[in-house]
Amino acid sequence: MNLFQNRKLTFAAAALATGATLGGLQACDAVDNLREQCGLVCPAEGLIDGNASISGVASVDAFFSAVLSVRTASLNVKSSVRGEIEAMALSLGVDVSGMALTDAAAAVQGAISAKLQANVEGSLTISYQPPKCEASLEVAVEAAAECDVQADPGSIEAKCEGSCAVDADVAAMCQAEGTLRCEGQAPNFMCSGTCSGSCELEAAAACSGSCSGTCEGTCTACVGGNCETDGNGNVTNCSGSCDGMCQGTCELSAGGMCSGRCEGSCEYDPGGVECEANATAKCEASANVDVECSGSCEGNVTPPEVSAECEASVDAKAKAEVVCTPPSLSVDFQFAAGLDADGRAEFKAWLSGFKTRFAALLAAQAKLEFVAEAAAGAAGAATGAVRGAVDASLSGDLDLKVTVGLGCALDELETVGT
């Protein structure tokens, strides 16, 4: 790397000494800082300072820009996690100021265990669907255009391998392919797929969420703390998990089957017909089905076809910009015996805030997986991506400024890994 750079700088010095670039330097004053005046030095601020404009070559600097996007995403995730941990600590009366993140997390974990031991009989179970993570097709397209200046902007297109919202024309194609899904209000509130939210059960039925009403079986939590039963032994004030049949409201925060009236959101297969007007048409895209999405992609984004030296840049930037939404949670527990009404009310109030914080941590964890992939990809491709861009640039006619800029880019490679 250094030998390559030294050759470039030697060439620069020789060019200046022999006047080979005299025509390009006519605007420069013949003073000691000639090289700096003419832009023949590396930037004062490098990648570590947040500057991606290192070389002046689009494909090279686009890679450095992608590296900075990954770093920003990583710092944002860390900040988000720190914020949620500190909020939990505050709710538990634990002082984590000045602690390292791992130490703060350990302190909060210990306080949560003590909180549960004092208020809960047995264990507390949290159920949830995975956080929904969406990648922006627009980000991938913009990154491709930024890096590959030779590409025709009208031909740059990213593809979604997952699920994405589509317009009516594409929905019709997906319907014919059997890959159309609908998300929203179920037809006549009867959900044939996965219901997320409230499921009203007029007749007793199985409930995979929290049952509020009558439970024909054992209920893990009851309104008021003490479970009351009717003449048949059914719990009439259930507000937790029911291992039998539930009649009332089944809260499916984590999603599930609803044999009653789904008043939440339903994800269902329309069965060969169009989605209802109040539902979003989504298409299950894949490598074999070319789908034009009208929004973000829930899944992996296949970057546009770009030059080899731009592939790592586009992939890293697309993954760094993924947005993950906190999921809804369903919590199942039984109050500890002897806990009075004030104690139960205090714990339920704390639990409400805890659920919000825990859901945010789940989203951060999901986001971190994309950031880690982006970081690994960028670090692994650093030498190849930049050297490939340098080689591609060297194949053309270079002016002296570009030659020096490419040497500066090679020198910045060591910074990428950090």
CSV table of C-alpha atoms in Angstrom, one decimal:
chain,number,residue,atom,x,y,z
A,1,MET,CA,0.0,0.0,0.0
A,2,ASN,CA,2.7,2.5,1.0
A,3,LEU,CA,4.9,1.6,-2.0
A,4,PHE,CA,1.9,2.3,-4.3
A,5,GLN,CA,1.3,5.6,-2.6
A,6,ASN,CA,4.9,6.5,-2.7
A,7,ARG,CA,5.1,5.9,-6.4
A,8,LYS,CA,2.1,8.2,-6.9
A,9,LEU,CA,3.7,10.9,-4.8
A,10,THR,CA,7.1,10.4,-6.6
A,11,PHE,CA,5.2,10.8,-9.9
A,12,ALA,CA,3.6,14.0,-8.5
A,13,ALA,CA,7.0,15.4,-7.4
A,14,ALA,CA,8.6,14.5,-10.8
A,15,ALA,CA,5.7,16.1,-12.7
A,16,LEU,CA,6.1,19.3,-10.7
A,17,ALA,CA,9.9,19.3,-11.1
A,18,THR,CA,9.8,18.7,-14.9
A,19,GLY,CA,6.9,21.0,-15.6
A,20,ALA,CA,4.9,18.1,-17.1
A,21,THR,CA,1.7,19.6,-15.7
A,22,LEU,CA,2.6,23.2,-16.3
A,23,GLY,CA,-0.5,23.9,-18.2
A,24,GLY,CA,-2.7,22.7,-15.4
A,25,LEU,CA,-0.8,24.7,-12.8
A,26,GLN,CA,-0.8,28.1,-14.4
A,27,ALA,CA,-3.3,29.4,-11.9
A,28,CYS,CA,-1.1,28.5,-9.0
A,29,ASP,CA,1.4,30.8,-7.4
A,30,ALA,CA,5.0,29.7,-7.2
A,31,VAL,CA,5.3,29.6,-3.5
A,32,ASP,CA,6.4,27.1,-0.9
A,33,ASN,CA,2.8,25.9,-0.4
A,34,LEU,CA,2.3,25.3,-4.1
A,35,ARG,CA,1.1,21.7,-3.7
A,36,GLU,CA,-1.5,22.7,-1.1
A,37,GLN,CA,-2.7,25.6,-3.2
A,38,CYS,CA,-3.2,23.3,-6.2
A,39,GLY,CA,-5.0,20.6,-4.2
A,40,LEU,CA,-2.1,18.2,-4.5
A,41,VAL,CA,-2.1,17.1,-0.8
A,42,CYS,CA,-4.4,14.8,1.2
A,43,PRO,CA,-7.3,16.5,3.0
A,44,ALA,CA,-6.5,17.8,6.4
A,45,GLU,CA,-9.6,15.9,7.8
A,46,GLY,CA,-9.7,12.2,7.0
A,47,LEU,CA,-12.3,9.4,7.4
A,48,ILE,CA,-11.9,9.3,11.2
A,49,ASP,CA,-13.1,13.0,11.2
A,50,GLY,CA,-16.2,12.2,9.2
A,51,ASN,CA,-14.8,13.3,5.8
A,52,ALA,CA,-15.6,10.9,2.9
A,53,SER,CA,-14.2,13.3,0.2
A,54,ILE,CA,-10.7,11.8,0.2
A,55,SER,CA,-9.8,11.1,-3.4
A,56,GLY,CA,-12.1,13.1,-5.6
A,57,VAL,CA,-13.0,9.9,-7.5
A,58,ALA,CA,-16.7,9.1,-7.1
A,59,SER,CA,-16.5,5.4,-6.7
A,60,VAL,CA,-13.7,5.6,-4.1
A,61,ASP,CA,-15.3,8.4,-2.0
A,62,ALA,CA,-18.7,6.6,-2.3
A,63,PHE,CA,-17.2,3.7,-0.5
A,64,PHE,CA,-15.9,6.0,2.3
A,65,SER,CA,-19.3,7.6,2.5
A,66,ALA,CA,-20.8,4.1,3.0
A,67,VAL,CA,-18.3,3.4,5.8
A,68,LEU,CA,-19.4,6.6,7.5
A,69,SER,CA,-23.0,5.6,7.2
A,70,VAL,CA,-22.3,2.3,8.9
A,71,ARG,CA,-20.4,4.1,11.7
A,72,THR,CA,-23.3,6.5,12.2
A,73,ALA,CA,-25.8,3.7,12.3
A,74,SER,CA,-23.7,1.9,14.8
A,75,LEU,CA,-23.4,4.9,17.1
A,76,ASN,CA,-27.2,5.5,16.8
A,77,VAL,CA,-27.9,1.9,17.9
A,78,LYS,CA,-25.6,2.3,20.8
A,79,SER,CA,-27.2,5.6,21.8
A,80,SER,CA,-30.7,4.0,21.6
A,81,VAL,CA,-29.7,1.1,23.7
A,82,ARG,CA,-28.0,3.3,26.3
A,83,GLY,CA,-31.1,5.5,26.4
A,84,GLU,CA,-33.5,2.6,27.0
A,85,ILE,CA,-31.2,1.0,29.7
A,86,GLU,CA,-30.9,4.4,31.5
A,87,ALA,CA,-34.7,4.8,31.4
A,88,MET,CA,-35.2,1.3,32.8
A,89,ALA,CA,-32.7,2.1,35.5
A,90,LEU,CA,-34.5,5.3,36.4
A,91,SER,CA,-37.8,3.4,36.8
A,92,LEU,CA,-36.1,0.9,39.1
A,93,GLY,CA,-34.3,3.5,41.2
A,94,VAL,CA,-30.8,2.4,40.0
A,95,ASP,CA,-28.0,4.9,39.4
A,96,VAL,CA,-26.0,3.8,36.3
A,97,SER,CA,-24.5,7.2,35.6
A,98,GLY,CA,-20.8,6.9,34.6
A,99,MET,CA,-21.1,3.1,34.1
A,100,ALA,CA,-20.0,1.4,30.9
A,101,LEU,CA,-23.0,0.1,28.9
A,102,THR,CA,-22.4,-3.5,29.7
A,103,ASP,CA,-22.1,-2.7,33.5
A,104,ALA,CA,-25.3,-0.6,33.3
A,105,ALA,CA,-27.2,-3.4,31.6
A,106,ALA,CA,-26.0,-5.9,34.2
A,107,ALA,CA,-27.2,-3.6,37.0
A,108,VAL,CA,-30.6,-3.1,35.4
A,109,GLN,CA,-30.9,-6.9,34.9
A,110,GLY,CA,-30.3,-7.5,38.6
A,111,ALA,CA,-32.8,-4.9,39.6
A,112,ILE,CA,-35.5,-6.3,37.2
A,113,SER,CA,-34.9,-9.8,38.8
A,114,ALA,CA,-35.4,-8.3,42.2
A,115,LYS,CA,-38.6,-6.5,41.0
A,116,LEU,CA,-40.1,-9.6,39.6
A,117,GLN,CA,-39.2,-11.7,42.7
A,118,ALA,CA,-41.1,-9.2,44.9
A,119,ASN,CA,-44.2,-8.9,42.8
A,120,VAL,CA,-44.6,-12.0,40.6
A,121,GLU,CA,-45.5,-15.6,41.5
A,122,GLY,CA,-43.3,-17.8,39.4
A,123,SER,CA,-42.0,-16.4,36.1
A,124,LEU,CA,-43.0,-13.6,33.8
A,125,THR,CA,-43.3,-14.5,30.1
A,126,ILE,CA,-43.0,-12.0,27.3
A,127,SER,CA,-44.4,-13.0,23.8
A,128,TYR,CA,-43.9,-10.9,20.7
A,129,GLN,CA,-43.5,-11.1,16.9
A,130,PRO,CA,-40.1,-10.2,15.5
A,131,PRO,CA,-39.6,-6.5,15.0
A,132,LYS,CA,-40.5,-5.4,11.5
A,133,CYS,CA,-37.4,-4.2,9.6
A,134,GLU,CA,-37.7,-2.3,6.4
A,135,ALA,CA,-35.0,-1.4,3.9
A,136,SER,CA,-35.3,1.6,1.6
A,137,LEU,CA,-35.1,0.8,-2.1
A,138,GLU,CA,-34.6,4.5,-2.7
A,139,VAL,CA,-31.4,4.5,-0.5
A,140,ALA,CA,-29.9,1.6,-2.5
A,141,VAL,CA,-30.7,3.3,-5.8
A,142,GLU,CA,-29.2,6.7,-4.7
A,143,ALA,CA,-26.1,4.9,-3.4
A,144,ALA,CA,-25.7,3.2,-6.7
A,145,ALA,CA,-26.0,6.4,-8.7
A,146,GLU,CA,-23.6,8.2,-6.3
A,147,CYS,CA,-20.9,5.5,-6.8
A,148,ASP,CA,-21.3,4.4,-10.4
A,149,VAL,CA,-21.3,7.6,-12.4
A,150,GLN,CA,-21.3,5.6,-15.6
A,151,ALA,CA,-24.6,4.0,-14.9
A,152,ASP,CA,-27.8,5.3,-16.6
A,153,PRO,CA,-30.0,6.8,-13.8
A,154,GLY,CA,-33.1,5.6,-15.5
A,155,SER,CA,-31.9,2.0,-15.5
A,156,ILE,CA,-30.8,1.8,-11.9
A,157,GLU,CA,-33.3,-0.4,-9.9
A,158,ALA,CA,-33.1,-2.2,-6.6
A,159,LYS,CA,-35.1,-5.3,-6.0
A,160,CYS,CA,-36.8,-6.6,-2.8
A,161,GLU,CA,-36.5,-10.1,-1.6
A,162,GLY,CA,-39.2,-10.2,1.0
A,163,SER,CA,-42.6,-8.4,1.3
A,164,CYS,CA,-43.4,-4.9,0.2
A,165,ALA,CA,-46.5,-2.8,-0.5
A,166,VAL,CA,-47.4,-2.6,-4.2
A,167,ASP,CA,-49.8,-0.6,-6.4
A,168,ALA,CA,-52.9,-2.0,-8.1
A,169,ASP,CA,-51.2,-3.2,-11.3
A,170,VAL,CA,-48.5,-5.1,-9.5
A,171,ALA,CA,-51.0,-6.4,-7.0
A,172,ALA,CA,-52.9,-8.0,-9.9
A,173,MET,CA,-49.7,-9.7,-11.1
A,174,CYS,CA,-49.0,-11.0,-7.6
A,175,GLN,CA,-52.5,-12.2,-7.3
A,176,ALA,CA,-52.0,-14.3,-10.4
A,177,GLU,CA,-48.7,-15.6,-9.1
A,178,GLY,CA,-50.3,-16.5,-5.8
A,179,THR,CA,-47.9,-14.2,-3.8
A,180,LEU,CA,-50.4,-11.5,-2.8
A,181,ARG,CA,-51.0,-10.8,0.9
A,182,CYS,CA,-53.3,-8.3,2.5
A,183,GLU,CA,-52.7,-6.4,5.7
A,184,GLY,CA,-55.3,-4.3,7.5
A,185,GLN,CA,-58.9,-4.7,8.5
A,186,ALA,CA,-60.1,-8.2,7.8
A,187,PRO,CA,-63.2,-8.6,5.6
A,188,ASN,CA,-66.2,-8.4,7.9
A,189,PHE,CA,-63.7,-8.5,10.8
A,190,MET,CA,-63.2,-12.3,10.2
A,191,CYS,CA,-59.5,-12.9,10.0
A,192,SER,CA,-58.4,-16.1,8.2
A,193,GLY,CA,-54.7,-15.3,8.8
A,194,THR,CA,-52.8,-13.7,11.6
A,195,CYS,CA,-54.7,-11.2,13.8
A,196,SER,CA,-52.6,-8.7,15.8
A,197,GLY,CA,-54.6,-6.8,18.4
A,198,SER,CA,-58.0,-7.4,19.9
A,199,CYS,CA,-60.0,-10.5,19.1
A,200,GLU,CA,-63.5,-10.5,20.4
A,201,LEU,CA,-64.7,-14.0,21.3
A,202,GLU,CA,-68.5,-14.2,21.8
A,203,ALA,CA,-68.2,-17.9,22.0
A,204,ALA,CA,-65.5,-19.7,24.0
A,205,ALA,CA,-62.4,-20.4,22.0
A,206,ALA,CA,-58.7,-20.9,22.3
A,207,CYS,CA,-56.7,-17.7,23.0
A,208,SER,CA,-53.0,-17.6,22.4
A,209,GLY,CA,-52.7,-14.2,23.9
A,210,SER,CA,-54.1,-12.5,27.1
A,211,CYS,CA,-57.7,-13.4,27.9
A,212,SER,CA,-59.9,-10.7,29.4
A,213,GLY,CA,-63.1,-12.3,30.5
A,214,THR,CA,-64.1,-15.9,31.3
A,215,CYS,CA,-61.5,-18.6,31.2
A,216,GLU,CA,-62.7,-22.2,31.1
A,217,GLY,CA,-59.5,-23.5,32.7
A,218,THR,CA,-56.6,-22.1,34.6
A,219,CYS,CA,-55.9,-18.3,34.4
A,220,THR,CA,-52.5,-17.0,35.3
A,221,ALA,CA,-53.7,-13.5,36.3
A,222,CYS,CA,-57.0,-12.0,37.4
A,223,VAL,CA,-58.5,-8.6,37.8
A,224,GLY,CA,-58.1,-7.5,41.4
A,225,GLY,CA,-55.4,-10.1,42.0
A,226,ASN,CA,-57.8,-12.9,43.2
A,227,CYS,CA,-59.4,-15.2,40.7
A,228,GLU,CA,-63.2,-15.5,41.0
A,229,THR,CA,-65.1,-18.5,39.6
A,230,ASP,CA,-68.7,-19.3,38.6
A,231,GLY,CA,-70.7,-22.4,39.6
A,232,ASN,CA,-68.9,-24.4,37.0
A,233,GLY,CA,-65.4,-23.6,38.1
A,234,ASN,CA,-64.7,-21.1,35.3
A,235,VAL,CA,-62.6,-18.1,36.1
A,236,THR,CA,-64.8,-15.0,35.5
A,237,ASN,CA,-62.2,-12.2,36.0
A,238,CYS,CA,-59.3,-13.5,33.9
A,239,SER,CA,-56.7,-11.0,32.7
A,240,GLY,CA,-53.9,-13.3,31.8
A,241,SER,CA,-53.1,-16.4,29.9
A,242,CYS,CA,-55.9,-19.0,29.8
A,243,ASP,CA,-54.9,-22.7,29.2
A,244,GLY,CA,-58.5,-23.5,28.2
A,245,MET,CA,-61.2,-21.7,26.4
A,246,CYS,CA,-61.6,-17.9,26.6
A,247,GLN,CA,-64.8,-15.9,26.2
A,248,GLY,CA,-64.4,-12.1,26.0
A,249,THR,CA,-61.4,-10.3,24.6
A,250,CYS,CA,-58.3,-12.1,23.5
A,251,GLU,CA,-55.4,-9.6,23.2
A,252,LEU,CA,-53.1,-10.9,20.5
A,253,SER,CA,-50.2,-8.5,20.9
A,254,ALA,CA,-47.8,-11.0,19.5
A,255,GLY,CA,-50.2,-12.1,16.8
A,256,GLY,CA,-52.2,-15.3,16.4
A,257,MET,CA,-55.3,-17.0,15.2
A,258,CYS,CA,-58.6,-15.3,15.9
A,259,SER,CA,-61.8,-17.4,15.7
A,260,GLY,CA,-63.9,-14.5,16.6
A,261,ARG,CA,-64.0,-10.8,15.5
A,262,CYS,CA,-60.6,-9.5,14.8
A,263,GLU,CA,-60.7,-5.8,15.6
A,264,GLY,CA,-56.9,-5.3,15.2
A,265,SER,CA,-54.9,-5.7,12.1
A,266,CYS,CA,-55.2,-8.9,10.0
A,267,GLU,CA,-52.6,-10.3,7.6
A,268,TYR,CA,-54.3,-12.7,5.3
A,269,ASP,CA,-54.3,-14.4,1.9
A,270,PRO,CA,-57.1,-12.9,-0.2
A,271,GLY,CA,-57.6,-16.3,-1.9
A,272,GLY,CA,-57.3,-15.2,-5.5
A,273,VAL,CA,-59.2,-11.9,-5.2
A,274,GLU,CA,-58.2,-8.4,-4.5
A,275,CYS,CA,-57.5,-6.9,-1.1
A,276,GLU,CA,-60.2,-5.0,0.6
A,277,ALA,CA,-60.1,-1.2,0.2
A,278,ASN,CA,-59.0,-0.7,3.8
A,279,ALA,CA,-56.1,-3.2,3.5
A,280,THR,CA,-52.6,-2.7,2.1
A,281,ALA,CA,-51.7,-5.0,-0.8
A,282,LYS,CA,-48.4,-6.6,-0.2
A,283,CYS,CA,-46.5,-8.9,-2.5
A,284,GLU,CA,-44.1,-11.7,-1.4
A,285,ALA,CA,-41.2,-10.9,-3.7
A,286,SER,CA,-38.4,-13.3,-4.4
A,287,ALA,CA,-35.4,-13.7,-6.7
A,288,ASN,CA,-37.8,-15.4,-9.1
A,289,VAL,CA,-40.6,-12.8,-9.0
A,290,ASP,CA,-39.8,-9.3,-10.3
A,291,VAL,CA,-41.8,-7.0,-8.2
A,292,GLU,CA,-41.9,-3.2,-8.3
A,293,CYS,CA,-42.4,-2.0,-4.8
A,294,SER,CA,-44.2,1.2,-4.0
A,295,GLY,CA,-42.5,1.5,-0.6
A,296,SER,CA,-39.9,-0.1,1.7
A,297,CYS,CA,-38.9,-3.7,1.6
A,298,GLU,CA,-39.5,-6.0,4.6
A,299,GLY,CA,-36.5,-8.3,3.9
A,300,ASN,CA,-33.3,-8.2,1.9
A,301,VAL,CA,-32.7,-5.6,-0.8
A,302,THR,CA,-30.8,-6.8,-3.8
A,303,PRO,CA,-28.7,-3.8,-4.8
A,304,PRO,CA,-28.8,-2.5,-8.4
A,305,GLU,CA,-26.4,-3.8,-10.9
A,306,VAL,CA,-23.3,-1.6,-10.6
A,307,SER,CA,-19.6,-1.9,-11.3
A,308,ALA,CA,-17.7,-4.4,-9.2
A,309,GLU,CA,-16.0,-1.7,-7.1
A,310,CYS,CA,-19.4,-0.2,-6.2
A,311,GLU,CA,-21.1,-3.4,-4.9
A,312,ALA,CA,-19.8,-3.2,-1.4
A,313,SER,CA,-20.6,0.5,-1.0
A,314,VAL,CA,-24.2,0.1,-2.1
A,315,ASP,CA,-24.8,-3.0,0.0
A,316,ALA,CA,-23.3,-1.4,3.1
A,317,LYS,CA,-25.3,1.8,2.7
A,318,ALA,CA,-28.6,0.0,2.2
A,319,LYS,CA,-28.1,-2.1,5.3
A,320,ALA,CA,-27.0,0.8,7.4
A,321,GLU,CA,-30.2,2.7,6.6
A,322,VAL,CA,-32.6,-0.2,7.5
A,323,VAL,CA,-35.4,0.9,9.9
A,324,CYS,CA,-36.7,-1.5,12.5
A,325,THR,CA,-40.0,-0.9,14.3
A,326,PRO,CA,-40.6,-2.1,18.0
A,327,PRO,CA,-43.0,-5.0,18.2
A,328,SER,CA,-46.1,-5.2,20.3
A,329,LEU,CA,-45.7,-7.4,23.4
A,330,SER,CA,-47.9,-9.7,25.4
A,331,VAL,CA,-46.9,-10.3,29.0
A,332,ASP,CA,-48.1,-13.2,31.1
A,333,PHE,CA,-47.6,-13.4,34.9
A,334,GLN,CA,-49.3,-14.0,38.2
A,335,PHE,CA,-49.1,-11.5,41.1
A,336,ALA,CA,-47.3,-12.7,44.1
A,337,ALA,CA,-49.5,-14.0,47.0
A,338,GLY,CA,-50.2,-11.3,49.5
A,339,LEU,CA,-49.4,-8.4,47.3
A,340,ASP,CA,-51.9,-5.6,48.1
A,341,ALA,CA,-53.9,-3.4,45.7
A,342,ASP,CA,-51.4,-0.6,45.8
A,343,GLY,CA,-48.5,-3.0,45.1
A,344,ARG,CA,-50.3,-4.5,42.2
A,345,ALA,CA,-51.2,-1.1,40.8
A,346,GLU,CA,-47.6,0.1,41.1
A,347,PHE,CA,-46.2,-3.0,39.4
A,348,LYS,CA,-48.7,-2.8,36.5
A,349,ALA,CA,-47.7,0.9,36.0
A,350,TRP,CA,-44.0,0.0,36.0
A,351,LEU,CA,-44.7,-2.9,33.6
A,352,SER,CA,-46.3,-0.6,31.1
A,353,GLY,CA,-43.1,1.4,30.8
A,354,PHE,CA,-40.9,-1.6,30.9
A,355,LYS,CA,-42.8,-3.1,27.9
A,356,THR,CA,-42.1,0.0,25.8
A,357,ARG,CA,-38.4,0.0,26.7
A,358,PHE,CA,-38.1,-3.7,26.1
A,359,ALA,CA,-39.8,-3.5,22.7
A,360,ALA,CA,-37.4,-0.7,21.8
A,361,LEU,CA,-34.4,-2.9,22.7
A,362,LEU,CA,-35.7,-5.7,20.5
A,363,ALA,CA,-35.9,-3.2,17.6
A,364,ALA,CA,-32.3,-2.1,18.4
A,365,GLN,CA,-31.2,-5.7,18.5
A,366,ALA,CA,-32.7,-6.3,15.1
A,367,LYS,CA,-31.2,-3.2,13.6
A,368,LEU,CA,-27.8,-4.2,15.0
A,369,GLU,CA,-27.9,-7.4,13.0
A,370,PHE,CA,-28.1,-5.3,9.8
A,371,VAL,CA,-25.4,-2.9,11.0
A,372,ALA,CA,-23.1,-5.8,11.9
A,373,GLU,CA,-23.6,-7.3,8.4
A,374,ALA,CA,-22.9,-3.9,6.8
A,375,ALA,CA,-19.8,-3.4,8.9
A,376,ALA,CA,-18.4,-6.9,8.2
A,377,GLY,CA,-19.1,-6.4,4.5
A,378,ALA,CA,-17.4,-3.0,4.3
A,379,ALA,CA,-14.4,-4.1,6.3
A,380,GLY,CA,-14.0,-7.2,4.3
A,381,ALA,CA,-14.3,-5.4,1.0
A,382,ALA,CA,-12.3,-2.4,1.9
A,383,THR,CA,-9.1,-3.3,0.1
A,384,GLY,CA,-10.9,-4.9,-2.9
A,385,ALA,CA,-13.4,-2.1,-3.3
A,386,VAL,CA,-10.9,0.8,-3.1
A,387,ARG,CA,-8.2,-1.0,-5.0
A,388,GLY,CA,-10.7,-2.0,-7.6
A,389,ALA,CA,-11.8,1.6,-8.0
A,390,VAL,CA,-8.2,2.8,-8.1
A,391,ASP,CA,-7.4,0.2,-10.8
A,392,ALA,CA,-10.5,1.3,-12.8
A,393,SER,CA,-9.5,4.9,-12.5
A,394,LEU,CA,-5.9,4.2,-13.5
A,395,SER,CA,-7.1,2.6,-16.8
A,396,GLY,CA,-8.2,6.1,-17.9
A,397,ASP,CA,-6.4,9.4,-18.4
A,398,LEU,CA,-5.5,10.9,-15.0
A,399,ASP,CA,-4.6,14.4,-14.0
A,400,LEU,CA,-2.1,15.0,-11.3
A,401,LYS,CA,-4.8,15.9,-8.7
A,402,VAL,CA,-6.6,12.6,-9.2
A,403,THR,CA,-3.3,10.7,-8.9
A,404,VAL,CA,-2.5,12.2,-5.6
A,405,GLY,CA,-6.1,11.7,-4.4
A,406,LEU,CA,-6.0,7.9,-5.1
A,407,GLY,CA,-2.8,7.7,-3.1
A,408,CYS,CA,-4.6,9.4,-0.2
A,409,ALA,CA,-7.5,6.9,-0.5
A,410,LEU,CA,-5.1,4.0,-0.2
A,411,ASP,CA,-3.7,5.5,2.9
A,412,GLU,CA,-7.1,5.8,4.5
A,413,LEU,CA,-7.8,2.0,4.2
A,414,GLU,CA,-6.3,1.3,7.6
A,415,THR,CA,-9.0,3.6,9.1
A,416,VAL,CA,-11.9,1.6,7.7
A,417,GLY,CA,-11.6,-1.3,10.1
A,418,THR,CA,-11.8,1.0,13.1
